[in-house]
Every structure is written in structure tokens, then in C-alpha cells.
Amino acid sequence: MKTIVIALAWLFWVALQIQAASADGWTIAAPREEIRPQFEQSETGGKSGHGTLAIRADEREGLHGWWQKTFPVKGGQFYRFSAWRHTEGISLPRRSVLARIVWRDDKGKEVERHQSVLTNFSLGVIARAEPEYPSVSKVDKDDWVEMSGVYEAPPGAAQARVELHLLWAPKGKVEWSDVSFQATEAPPPRKVRLASVHYRPKDAKTPMDACRQFAPLIEEAAHRHADLVVLGEILTYAGVGSTYADCAESIPGASTDYFGELAKKHGLYVVAGLIERDRHQLFNVAVLIGPDGKVAGKYRKVCLPDGEYDKGMSPGSDYPVFETRLGKIGMMICYDGFFPEVARELSNAGAEIIAWPVWGCNPEQARARACENQVYVVSSTYEDVSRNWMLTAVYGQDGSVLAQAKKWGTVCVAEVDLNQRTLWPWLGDFKAQIPHQRPVARGE
């Protein structure tokens, strides 16, 4: 009898929770009853004091539940989602706290998506309008975090179910607040033109002689309205053929000053591979030079092969990403491309474009680095196309080659829209899912 009373009391409590949650359209859900966390709705508190939708997990592993509410939508109309969340006792919010938007037709069924989906994979598949995953867009000083995004309702959609999740967080709690889902204007395009130079300097007597050989190629990129142009790896050493130490210089230094003049003259960004001297150490670096002629940032090659570390090169240890007028740019160098961790660290930091001075590498790895991170990769190599090895190219987010320079002394250019999402069959916007679904890094 006692067991029955307890069960009835628990069911009554659940009914009260659902009834309270439904007062303004929010209801609660879980994949299975046995892993349902606790839910609580408050009319006060939250980011702006207008109330919260809370989810709390007990000490058990694997609990998962969410608040949900359905909004009417019109196919082709853009909508902006925003919600603020505050967490307690959650070690890794990127894995355990997520918002999701699910498109449905007027009968609550899945919606097909016939446009803007990659068709060179999963041939013959009719794609569905997969869920959307808003990303972190703002962190407030009081530890409230905004998750937001702008999405176009697919043709045939009549409903958008907004879901606010907590999962896999024993003893964790999340409070959701100030949730909005409203019609808005389409986001403007962010079109940029990415260029790469297929050239290895030759017969240079000094490092500056090697730098000067790139001037007409940078001019060609500018003539083709490039916003960013990528040059080769340690180009001063490649052109002179001396020692690393003889070709090393400070950053900023003579070479960056020279490329800075060209960047300013042509109003574009230049990425040049150089050798940096920092006191007694030498680094293989990629330097980002802005259209103001100044060094906007540098990256020190992390993965050093034979031929570099055994000749006294030192590895870098950071993965900086630089905010520019084009977008967020990261850099890696040659051997870095053999290891997925470098490009992943850059994409984790928000890189939209990875510039890659690369002496030589497997082009399949170039495709992989672009595809697995859903970023644009711009490579400049010293390999001849006849060798069937690395390409001077611009790779799309799906790993495809958007543009390639095949002849020596030529420039390839591709125009991309950084606001244009790459949608996959079965996956939808995979890039938006990476933060939540990628594995937990050791020490994270």
C-alpha cells in the first residue's frame, strides 16, 4: 500500500509540473521516464527577472530531459532564436546544455528539404530538414550565456518546436530564461574572396630577394579582388637555400614590413610563411598581415618533422585565431596538416578560414581538415601538380576543391559566403553540432 501511495504521489507531482509548465505553452519531455530529470518553472528570477525554466539532475549518470514549446512558422521566413542559460555544477556545459529547433509540417510530421543541401554525397537521398542547434553568442558578466541563431524555415514547415535540454550532468542544474523566437530579416551575406599563390621563389641571393618575387602575384590577387592571399611556407628559406638561422628574422621585421607595404597598397590580407628568431630560438611561422600594413597576428608551427627539430627549430604551443574584417582567421603550417588536432583547436577557437602555407602534404588530409571542422582551408604549396601530392587550392567546408592553381606563377581565387551554411543529408548543419557532439578532450 505504501508503495502505491508513493507512486500515486509521484504521478500527481508530475501532473502538476506538466500543468504548470503548460500555462504559457512550455511542456516537459524526456527520452524515457527512467532518465527524466527534475523540472521547475519560476515566475521570478532569470536574466531579466521574468522567470526561469529549470532542469536539475540528481546524482545518477545519463539523465536527460528538456522543456519544449511549439511556435507557428511560415516556410521561407527567417526567424531569430535567443535564450539565456545559467548553469550550476555542470563541468562541461557545451556537452550537457543545448538548445534545439525542430521543424515540422502542419500535421507535426518531418519536413523534406530539397534546396541548399549537398548532393555530391548520399546520392539519391531525399534530405530532411534536420534540427537546428543555436550556438553560444554572448557571455554576460553574471555568468548568463546567450545561445542564439537566425534560421530560415524550410518550405513546408508550419511549426518550429523549440527545445531546451539538460543531459549527462549528474548533480547539475540549468536555468533557461528570456526565450524568444521571432520573425526577422535574412542575414546579409558575408562574401569574401580567398586567394592562394602557386609559386616557389628561386635564384634569390637574400631573403628579401625571395620576398620581392611575390609582388606581381599579390598584385594579380588584388586585380582579381582577393580579400586574403596565402603565400608559401618559410618562403625566404625556400628561395635562398641557406640555413634556417641565416634566413631568420624578428617578427615584425624586414619581410613583414615589405609584405605590409604590399598589403596596404592593395587593401588585402597577406599570410606569409617565414622563419622567426626570438632570442636563441627559431620558429617556423605564418604571419597574418592586415590591409593597414601591420602584423595582425602570427602562428608558430606546433608539429615539427625531421629536418626541422633536428636542425634546431622550436615548436609553438598556441592556436591563435584572429578577428578581422573578413571573419575569424586561423593559420597552420605544413606538417600540422597531418594531425587533426591543430585544425580542430583552431576551429574550436572559432576559425572560419584556415590559411595553410604548406611545402607538401597529402591532399586527402587537406580535404579532411576542411570537412571535419566545416571551415574553408586555403593552401599554398611548393608541390608540382604532376607529383599528385599537395595542391595550391581553396577547399570548401565539405572538403571539395573550390579553386586550384595548377601552373607555377599563377593565383587561384574562390568567392565564399561565410554566412552560407553547408547542409548535409542526415546531418543538416554539422558545423553547429560540433561543439556539443565532439568528444571530451583530455583535461577539458
Short mmCIF file of C-alpha atoms in Angstrom, two decimals:
data_model
loop_
_atom_site.label_atom_id
_atom_site.label_comp_id
_atom_site.label_asym_id
_atom_site.label_seq_id
_atom_site.Cartn_x
_atom_site.Cartn_y
_atom_site.Cartn_z
CA MET A 1 0.00 0.00 0.00
CA LYS A 2 2.81 2.39 0.93
CA THR A 3 4.44 1.78 -2.45
CA ILE A 4 1.18 2.57 -4.27
CA VAL A 5 0.72 5.78 -2.31
CA ILE A 6 4.26 6.90 -3.12
CA ALA A 7 3.75 6.09 -6.82
CA LEU A 8 0.47 7.98 -6.93
CA ALA A 9 2.03 10.96 -5.19
CA TRP A 10 4.89 10.98 -7.69
CA LEU A 11 2.47 10.82 -10.64
CA PHE A 12 0.45 13.65 -9.10
CA TRP A 13 3.65 15.72 -8.79
CA VAL A 14 4.50 15.07 -12.45
CA ALA A 15 0.97 16.08 -13.49
CA LEU A 16 1.30 19.31 -11.54
CA GLN A 17 4.65 20.00 -13.21
CA ILE A 18 3.19 19.47 -16.68
CA GLN A 19 0.13 21.55 -15.89
CA ALA A 20 2.26 24.41 -14.54
CA ALA A 21 4.65 24.21 -17.43
CA SER A 22 1.81 24.28 -19.92
CA ALA A 23 0.39 27.54 -18.60
CA ASP A 24 2.43 29.54 -21.14
CA GLY A 25 2.91 26.78 -23.68
CA TRP A 26 6.01 25.13 -22.24
CA THR A 27 5.88 21.40 -21.53
CA ILE A 28 8.46 18.92 -20.32
CA ALA A 29 9.82 15.83 -22.05
CA ALA A 30 12.40 13.08 -21.70
CA PRO A 31 13.53 10.21 -23.95
CA ARG A 32 12.44 7.67 -21.31
CA GLU A 33 10.70 8.06 -17.98
CA GLU A 34 13.55 6.36 -16.10
CA ILE A 35 16.05 9.04 -17.11
CA ARG A 36 13.78 12.05 -16.59
CA PRO A 37 15.44 14.82 -14.53
CA GLN A 38 13.52 17.26 -12.30
CA PHE A 39 11.77 20.31 -13.75
CA GLU A 40 10.77 23.55 -12.12
CA GLN A 41 9.23 26.72 -13.51
CA SER A 42 9.52 30.04 -11.70
CA GLU A 43 7.80 33.33 -12.46
CA THR A 44 10.66 35.32 -10.95
CA GLY A 45 14.44 35.35 -11.34
CA GLY A 46 16.35 34.70 -14.51
CA LYS A 47 18.34 37.04 -16.73
CA SER A 48 15.77 39.84 -16.65
CA GLY A 49 13.75 38.81 -13.62
CA HIS A 50 10.81 37.45 -15.62
CA GLY A 51 11.20 33.82 -14.59
CA THR A 52 13.10 30.65 -15.40
CA LEU A 53 12.65 27.18 -16.79
CA ALA A 54 14.92 25.00 -14.67
CA ILE A 55 16.12 21.42 -15.06
CA ARG A 56 18.01 19.63 -12.29
CA ALA A 57 19.67 16.21 -12.33
CA ASP A 58 20.24 14.01 -9.31
CA GLU A 59 23.42 12.00 -8.71
CA ARG A 60 22.69 9.43 -11.44
CA GLU A 61 24.56 9.33 -14.73
CA GLY A 62 22.73 9.66 -18.05
CA LEU A 63 19.68 11.73 -17.10
CA HIS A 64 18.20 13.74 -19.96
CA GLY A 65 15.17 15.96 -20.33
CA TRP A 66 14.03 19.21 -21.86
CA TRP A 67 11.47 21.98 -21.92
CA GLN A 68 9.69 22.42 -25.22
CA LYS A 69 7.29 24.83 -26.88
CA THR A 70 5.89 24.96 -30.42
CA PHE A 71 5.77 28.18 -32.44
CA PRO A 72 3.90 28.70 -35.74
CA VAL A 73 6.17 29.45 -38.71
CA LYS A 74 5.92 30.14 -42.42
CA GLY A 75 8.20 28.43 -44.91
CA GLY A 76 10.78 30.82 -46.35
CA GLN A 77 10.56 33.27 -43.45
CA PHE A 78 13.63 33.84 -41.28
CA TYR A 79 13.40 33.55 -37.50
CA ARG A 80 15.75 34.58 -34.73
CA PHE A 81 16.03 32.34 -31.68
CA SER A 82 17.54 33.55 -28.43
CA ALA A 83 17.69 32.08 -24.94
CA TRP A 84 19.86 32.76 -21.90
CA ARG A 85 21.09 29.95 -19.70
CA HIS A 86 22.79 29.74 -16.34
CA THR A 87 24.43 26.54 -15.11
CA GLU A 88 25.41 25.12 -11.72
CA GLY A 89 27.53 22.04 -11.09
CA ILE A 90 27.99 21.24 -14.78
CA SER A 91 31.60 20.54 -15.66
CA LEU A 92 31.20 20.79 -19.42
CA PRO A 93 28.17 22.89 -20.49
CA ARG A 94 29.00 22.55 -24.19
CA ARG A 95 28.14 18.85 -23.93
CA SER A 96 25.33 18.96 -21.39
CA VAL A 97 23.33 22.09 -22.19
CA LEU A 98 21.86 22.66 -25.63
CA ALA A 99 19.01 24.35 -27.43
CA ARG A 100 17.42 22.72 -30.45
CA ILE A 101 14.85 23.77 -33.05
CA VAL A 102 12.85 21.04 -34.80
CA TRP A 103 10.89 21.82 -37.98
CA ARG A 104 7.53 20.16 -38.57
CA ASP A 105 4.63 20.49 -41.03
CA ASP A 106 1.06 21.37 -40.10
CA LYS A 107 0.46 17.76 -39.06
CA GLY A 108 3.54 17.57 -36.90
CA LYS A 109 5.47 15.41 -39.36
CA GLU A 110 9.03 15.77 -40.65
CA VAL A 111 9.70 18.24 -43.44
CA GLU A 112 11.76 17.44 -46.51
CA ARG A 113 14.48 19.82 -47.65
CA HIS A 114 15.13 19.90 -51.39
CA GLN A 115 17.33 23.01 -51.61
CA SER A 116 20.70 24.10 -50.20
CA VAL A 117 21.71 20.54 -49.31
CA LEU A 118 24.90 18.92 -50.60
CA THR A 119 24.08 16.49 -53.38
CA ASN A 120 27.54 15.03 -54.01
CA PHE A 121 27.14 12.69 -51.01
CA SER A 122 24.43 10.16 -50.13
CA LEU A 123 23.29 10.10 -53.73
CA GLY A 124 19.56 9.74 -54.25
CA VAL A 125 18.68 10.57 -50.65
CA ILE A 126 15.78 12.94 -50.06
CA ALA A 127 17.08 15.14 -47.28
CA ARG A 128 15.02 16.07 -44.26
CA ALA A 129 15.01 19.47 -42.59
CA GLU A 130 17.30 18.45 -39.75
CA PRO A 131 17.18 20.18 -36.34
CA GLU A 132 18.98 23.47 -35.80
CA TYR A 133 21.50 23.94 -32.99
CA PRO A 134 21.90 27.54 -31.79
CA SER A 135 25.39 28.44 -30.64
CA VAL A 136 26.82 30.46 -27.79
CA SER A 137 26.79 34.09 -28.90
CA LYS A 138 27.35 36.11 -25.75
CA VAL A 139 28.59 35.61 -22.18
CA ASP A 140 27.39 38.14 -19.60
CA LYS A 141 29.33 39.20 -16.54
CA ASP A 142 26.84 37.47 -14.23
CA ASP A 143 27.55 34.08 -15.89
CA TRP A 144 24.41 34.10 -18.02
CA VAL A 145 25.17 32.79 -21.50
CA GLU A 146 23.13 33.59 -24.61
CA MET A 147 22.51 30.91 -27.20
CA SER A 148 21.13 32.26 -30.45
CA GLY A 149 20.85 31.86 -34.20
CA VAL A 150 18.92 33.01 -37.27
CA TYR A 151 17.27 30.34 -39.40
CA GLU A 152 15.11 30.12 -42.49
CA ALA A 153 12.04 27.96 -42.03
CA PRO A 154 12.21 25.32 -44.79
CA PRO A 155 9.41 25.14 -47.38
CA GLY A 156 6.60 23.06 -45.99
CA ALA A 157 7.31 23.91 -42.38
CA ALA A 158 4.39 25.16 -40.31
CA GLN A 159 5.79 24.62 -36.82
CA ALA A 160 9.07 25.06 -35.00
CA ARG A 161 9.47 23.15 -31.76
CA VAL A 162 11.98 24.88 -29.50
CA GLU A 163 13.71 22.51 -27.06
CA LEU A 164 15.90 23.47 -24.08
CA HIS A 165 17.94 20.48 -22.90
CA LEU A 166 19.95 19.22 -19.94
CA LEU A 167 21.72 15.91 -20.37
CA TRP A 168 24.57 13.84 -18.91
CA ALA A 169 25.27 16.11 -15.94
CA PRO A 170 24.92 14.37 -12.54
CA LYS A 171 24.00 16.89 -9.81
CA GLY A 172 23.93 19.61 -12.45
CA LYS A 173 21.33 22.31 -12.95
CA VAL A 174 20.48 24.68 -15.79
CA GLU A 175 18.11 27.62 -15.74
CA TRP A 176 16.73 28.89 -19.03
CA SER A 177 15.49 32.46 -19.26
CA ASP A 178 14.27 35.13 -21.69
CA VAL A 179 13.49 32.72 -24.50
CA SER A 180 12.35 34.30 -27.77
CA PHE A 181 11.58 33.02 -31.25
CA GLN A 182 10.58 35.82 -33.61
CA ALA A 183 10.41 36.56 -37.33
CA THR A 184 13.35 38.59 -38.60
CA GLU A 185 15.15 39.67 -41.75
CA ALA A 186 17.50 37.37 -43.65
CA PRO A 187 21.12 37.85 -42.50
CA PRO A 188 23.23 39.75 -45.03
CA PRO A 189 25.84 37.71 -46.92
CA ARG A 190 29.48 37.85 -45.86
CA LYS A 191 31.19 37.24 -49.14
CA VAL A 192 34.98 37.10 -49.16
CA ARG A 193 37.42 36.22 -51.91
CA LEU A 194 40.13 33.80 -50.88
CA ALA A 195 43.30 33.51 -52.95
CA SER A 196 46.42 31.39 -52.94
CA VAL A 197 49.70 31.65 -54.83
CA HIS A 198 51.31 28.67 -56.53
CA TYR A 199 54.92 29.73 -56.62
CA ARG A 200 58.28 28.79 -55.13
CA PRO A 201 60.88 31.57 -55.25
CA LYS A 202 64.14 30.73 -56.97
CA ASP A 203 67.65 32.07 -57.53
CA ALA A 204 67.28 34.53 -54.68
CA LYS A 205 70.52 35.76 -53.11
CA THR A 206 68.89 37.18 -50.00
CA PRO A 207 65.63 36.63 -48.11
CA MET A 208 64.39 39.98 -49.39
CA ASP A 209 65.04 38.87 -52.98
CA ALA A 210 62.69 35.94 -52.32
CA CYS A 211 60.01 38.24 -50.88
CA ARG A 212 60.12 40.55 -53.87
CA GLN A 213 59.33 37.70 -56.24
CA PHE A 214 55.80 37.51 -54.77
CA ALA A 215 54.95 41.14 -55.55
CA PRO A 216 53.42 40.54 -59.02
CA LEU A 217 51.44 37.56 -57.68
CA ILE A 218 49.99 39.60 -54.83
CA GLU A 219 49.15 42.27 -57.40
CA GLU A 220 47.41 39.62 -59.52
CA ALA A 221 45.38 38.50 -56.50
CA ALA A 222 44.39 42.11 -55.85
CA HIS A 223 43.45 42.57 -59.50
CA ARG A 224 41.07 39.65 -59.03
CA HIS A 225 39.58 41.36 -55.98
CA ALA A 226 41.03 38.98 -53.40
CA ASP A 227 40.49 39.82 -49.74
CA LEU A 228 43.08 37.32 -48.49
CA VAL A 229 46.09 35.86 -50.28
CA VAL A 230 48.21 33.00 -48.90
CA LEU A 231 51.89 32.54 -49.76
CA GLY A 232 54.20 29.56 -49.22
CA GLU A 233 55.96 28.12 -46.19
CA ILE A 234 59.29 29.60 -44.94
CA LEU A 235 59.46 31.35 -48.30
CA THR A 236 62.71 33.18 -47.53
CA TYR A 237 64.50 29.89 -46.86
CA ALA A 238 62.83 28.16 -49.83
CA GLY A 239 64.06 30.89 -52.15
CA VAL A 240 67.59 31.26 -50.82
CA GLY A 241 68.54 27.74 -49.80
CA SER A 242 70.78 28.87 -46.93
CA THR A 243 70.35 27.78 -43.32
CA TYR A 244 67.35 28.35 -41.11
CA ALA A 245 69.40 30.61 -38.87
CA ASP A 246 70.68 32.71 -41.79
CA CYS A 247 67.12 33.30 -43.01
CA ALA A 248 65.60 34.00 -39.60
CA GLU A 249 64.40 37.44 -38.56
CA SER A 250 62.35 39.16 -35.91
CA ILE A 251 58.58 39.49 -36.29
CA PRO A 252 57.81 42.28 -37.14
CA GLY A 253 60.89 42.55 -39.32
CA ALA A 254 62.12 43.33 -42.79
CA SER A 255 59.95 40.74 -44.56
CA THR A 256 56.74 41.65 -42.74
CA ASP A 257 57.46 45.32 -43.43
CA TYR A 258 57.79 44.55 -47.13
CA PHE A 259 54.62 42.45 -47.32
CA GLY A 260 52.90 45.08 -45.19
CA GLU A 261 53.59 47.68 -47.86
CA LEU A 262 52.01 45.42 -50.49
CA ALA A 263 49.04 44.57 -48.26
CA LYS A 264 48.38 48.25 -47.66
CA LYS A 265 48.87 49.16 -51.30
CA HIS A 266 46.35 46.57 -52.46
CA GLY A 267 43.98 46.68 -49.47
CA LEU A 268 44.07 42.97 -48.62
CA TYR A 269 45.33 40.48 -46.05
CA VAL A 270 48.53 38.54 -46.70
CA VAL A 271 49.65 35.33 -45.00
CA ALA A 272 53.38 34.65 -45.43
CA GLY A 273 55.46 31.75 -44.17
CA LEU A 274 58.72 32.95 -42.56
CA ILE A 275 61.35 31.93 -40.00
CA GLU A 276 61.22 33.88 -36.76
CA ARG A 277 64.13 34.44 -34.41
CA ASP A 278 63.17 35.02 -30.79
CA ARG A 279 66.43 35.35 -28.84
CA HIS A 280 68.13 31.93 -29.15
CA GLN A 281 65.10 30.15 -30.63
CA LEU A 282 63.93 29.74 -34.23
CA PHE A 283 60.27 29.19 -35.16
CA ASN A 284 58.55 28.26 -38.40
CA VAL A 285 55.82 30.89 -38.50
CA ALA A 286 52.85 32.01 -40.55
CA VAL A 287 52.28 35.74 -40.27
CA LEU A 288 48.96 37.46 -40.94
CA ILE A 289 49.45 40.99 -42.26
CA GLY A 290 46.46 43.31 -42.45
CA PRO A 291 45.42 45.87 -45.08
CA ASP A 292 46.77 48.57 -42.76
CA GLY A 293 50.23 47.15 -43.42
CA LYS A 294 50.72 45.93 -39.85
CA VAL A 295 51.17 42.44 -38.42
CA ALA A 296 47.72 41.29 -37.33
CA GLY A 297 48.97 38.06 -35.80
CA LYS A 298 51.31 35.11 -36.10
CA TYR A 299 51.22 31.37 -35.56
CA ARG A 300 54.22 29.24 -34.63
CA LYS A 301 54.18 25.77 -36.15
CA VAL A 302 53.35 23.21 -33.47
CA CYS A 303 54.11 19.91 -35.26
CA LEU A 304 57.75 19.75 -36.32
CA PRO A 305 59.02 16.93 -38.58
CA ASP A 306 62.51 15.58 -39.08
CA GLY A 307 64.51 18.26 -40.80
CA GLU A 308 63.20 21.00 -38.52
CA TYR A 309 63.52 19.93 -34.90
CA ASP A 310 66.84 18.17 -35.58
CA LYS A 311 68.16 21.39 -37.07
CA GLY A 312 67.27 23.40 -34.02
CA MET A 313 63.73 24.63 -34.68
CA SER A 314 61.45 25.04 -31.66
CA PRO A 315 57.72 24.20 -31.71
CA GLY A 316 54.94 26.61 -30.93
CA SER A 317 52.29 25.82 -28.35
CA ASP A 318 49.32 28.11 -29.07
CA TYR A 319 46.49 28.11 -31.60
CA PRO A 320 45.52 31.77 -32.00
CA VAL A 321 42.56 32.87 -34.08
CA PHE A 322 42.34 36.46 -35.28
CA GLU A 323 39.27 38.66 -35.68
CA THR A 324 39.44 40.51 -38.99
CA ARG A 325 37.08 42.50 -41.15
CA LEU A 326 36.62 39.31 -43.20
CA GLY A 327 35.90 36.96 -40.32
CA LYS A 328 37.89 34.76 -37.94
CA ILE A 329 41.19 33.56 -39.44
CA GLY A 330 43.47 30.85 -38.10
CA MET A 331 46.72 29.50 -39.53
CA MET A 332 48.59 26.22 -39.61
CA ILE A 333 51.80 25.19 -41.38
CA CYS A 334 52.68 22.13 -43.48
CA TYR A 335 53.19 19.12 -41.15
CA ASP A 336 50.42 20.42 -38.88
CA GLY A 337 48.01 19.14 -41.51
CA PHE A 338 48.97 15.52 -40.82
CA PHE A 339 47.43 15.85 -37.36
CA PRO A 340 43.72 16.58 -36.83
CA GLU A 341 44.33 18.31 -33.50
CA VAL A 342 45.76 21.53 -34.95
CA ALA A 343 42.85 22.39 -37.25
CA ARG A 344 40.42 21.25 -34.54
CA GLU A 345 41.97 23.59 -31.98
CA LEU A 346 41.65 26.44 -34.46
CA SER A 347 38.03 25.63 -35.23
CA ASN A 348 37.29 25.25 -31.52
CA ALA A 349 38.51 28.82 -31.15
CA GLY A 350 36.08 29.94 -33.85
CA ALA A 351 38.21 29.93 -37.02
CA GLU A 352 36.12 30.23 -40.17
CA ILE A 353 39.12 30.27 -42.51
CA ILE A 354 42.41 28.42 -42.04
CA ALA A 355 45.34 29.75 -44.06
CA TRP A 356 47.89 27.00 -44.70
CA PRO A 357 51.39 27.61 -46.09
CA VAL A 358 52.40 24.02 -46.82
CA TRP A 359 55.56 22.70 -48.50
CA GLY A 360 53.89 19.35 -49.14
CA CYS A 361 51.17 17.17 -47.63
CA ASN A 362 48.58 14.58 -48.54
CA PRO A 363 45.71 16.44 -50.26
CA GLU A 364 43.24 13.97 -48.76
CA GLN A 365 44.23 15.29 -45.37
CA ALA A 366 43.56 18.81 -46.60
CA ARG A 367 40.07 17.72 -47.55
CA ALA A 368 39.64 16.06 -44.16
CA ARG A 369 40.78 19.11 -42.18
CA ALA A 370 38.25 21.27 -44.03
CA CYS A 371 35.41 18.76 -43.82
CA GLU A 372 35.79 17.59 -40.23
CA ASN A 373 35.84 21.19 -38.99
CA GLN A 374 33.48 22.71 -41.58
CA VAL A 375 35.95 25.50 -42.36
CA TYR A 376 37.49 26.95 -45.50
CA VAL A 377 41.13 25.95 -45.96
CA VAL A 378 43.46 27.97 -48.20
CA SER A 379 46.69 26.14 -49.03
CA SER A 380 49.81 27.33 -50.85
CA THR A 381 52.29 24.59 -51.73
CA TYR A 382 55.63 24.07 -53.47
CA GLU A 383 54.49 20.77 -54.99
CA ASP A 384 54.06 20.44 -58.75
CA VAL A 385 50.69 19.03 -59.79
CA SER A 386 52.47 16.22 -61.65
CA ARG A 387 53.54 14.74 -58.32
CA ASN A 388 49.93 14.01 -57.28
CA TRP A 389 50.61 15.42 -53.85
CA MET A 390 49.61 18.69 -52.14
CA LEU A 391 47.56 21.31 -54.02
CA THR A 392 47.58 25.07 -54.07
CA ALA A 393 43.86 25.44 -53.58
CA VAL A 394 40.84 26.74 -51.71
CA TYR A 395 38.89 23.94 -50.04
CA GLY A 396 35.20 24.24 -49.18
CA GLN A 397 33.56 23.23 -45.94
CA ASP A 398 32.68 19.86 -47.47
CA GLY A 399 36.32 19.22 -48.43
CA SER A 400 35.78 19.89 -52.13
CA VAL A 401 38.27 21.95 -54.14
CA LEU A 402 36.65 25.27 -54.97
CA ALA A 403 39.64 26.67 -56.87
CA GLN A 404 43.12 25.40 -57.73
CA ALA A 405 46.26 26.96 -59.19
CA LYS A 406 47.93 24.29 -61.33
CA LYS A 407 50.67 26.20 -63.11
CA TRP A 408 53.68 27.79 -61.48
CA GLY A 409 53.36 31.52 -61.03
CA THR A 410 49.55 31.54 -61.00
CA VAL A 411 46.91 32.50 -58.47
CA CYS A 412 43.63 30.76 -57.66
CA VAL A 413 40.67 32.66 -56.21
CA ALA A 414 37.35 31.47 -54.80
CA GLU A 415 34.50 33.59 -53.52
CA VAL A 416 32.70 32.18 -50.49
CA ASP A 417 29.90 33.40 -48.26
CA LEU A 418 30.81 32.92 -44.60
CA ASN A 419 27.14 33.27 -43.68
CA GLN A 420 26.09 30.49 -46.07
CA ARG A 421 25.64 27.26 -44.14
CA THR A 422 26.74 23.90 -45.52
CA LEU A 423 23.86 21.47 -45.05
CA TRP A 424 24.38 17.71 -45.27
CA PRO A 425 21.97 14.82 -45.84
CA TRP A 426 21.30 13.12 -42.48
CA LEU A 427 23.27 15.77 -40.57
CA GLY A 428 21.91 19.16 -41.54
CA ASP A 429 24.20 21.91 -40.25
CA PHE A 430 27.02 19.71 -38.95
CA LYS A 431 29.18 22.70 -38.01
CA ALA A 432 26.58 23.82 -35.46
CA GLN A 433 26.61 20.36 -33.85
CA ILE A 434 30.39 20.03 -33.44
CA PRO A 435 30.63 21.93 -30.12
CA HIS A 436 28.05 19.67 -28.48
CA GLN A 437 28.90 16.36 -30.06
CA ARG A 438 32.68 16.31 -30.36
CA PRO A 439 34.48 14.12 -27.79
CA VAL A 440 35.63 15.42 -24.45
CA ALA A 441 39.27 16.43 -24.73
CA ARG A 442 41.62 15.16 -22.04
CA GLY A 443 41.93 17.83 -19.37
CA GLU A 444 38.82 19.69 -20.59
#
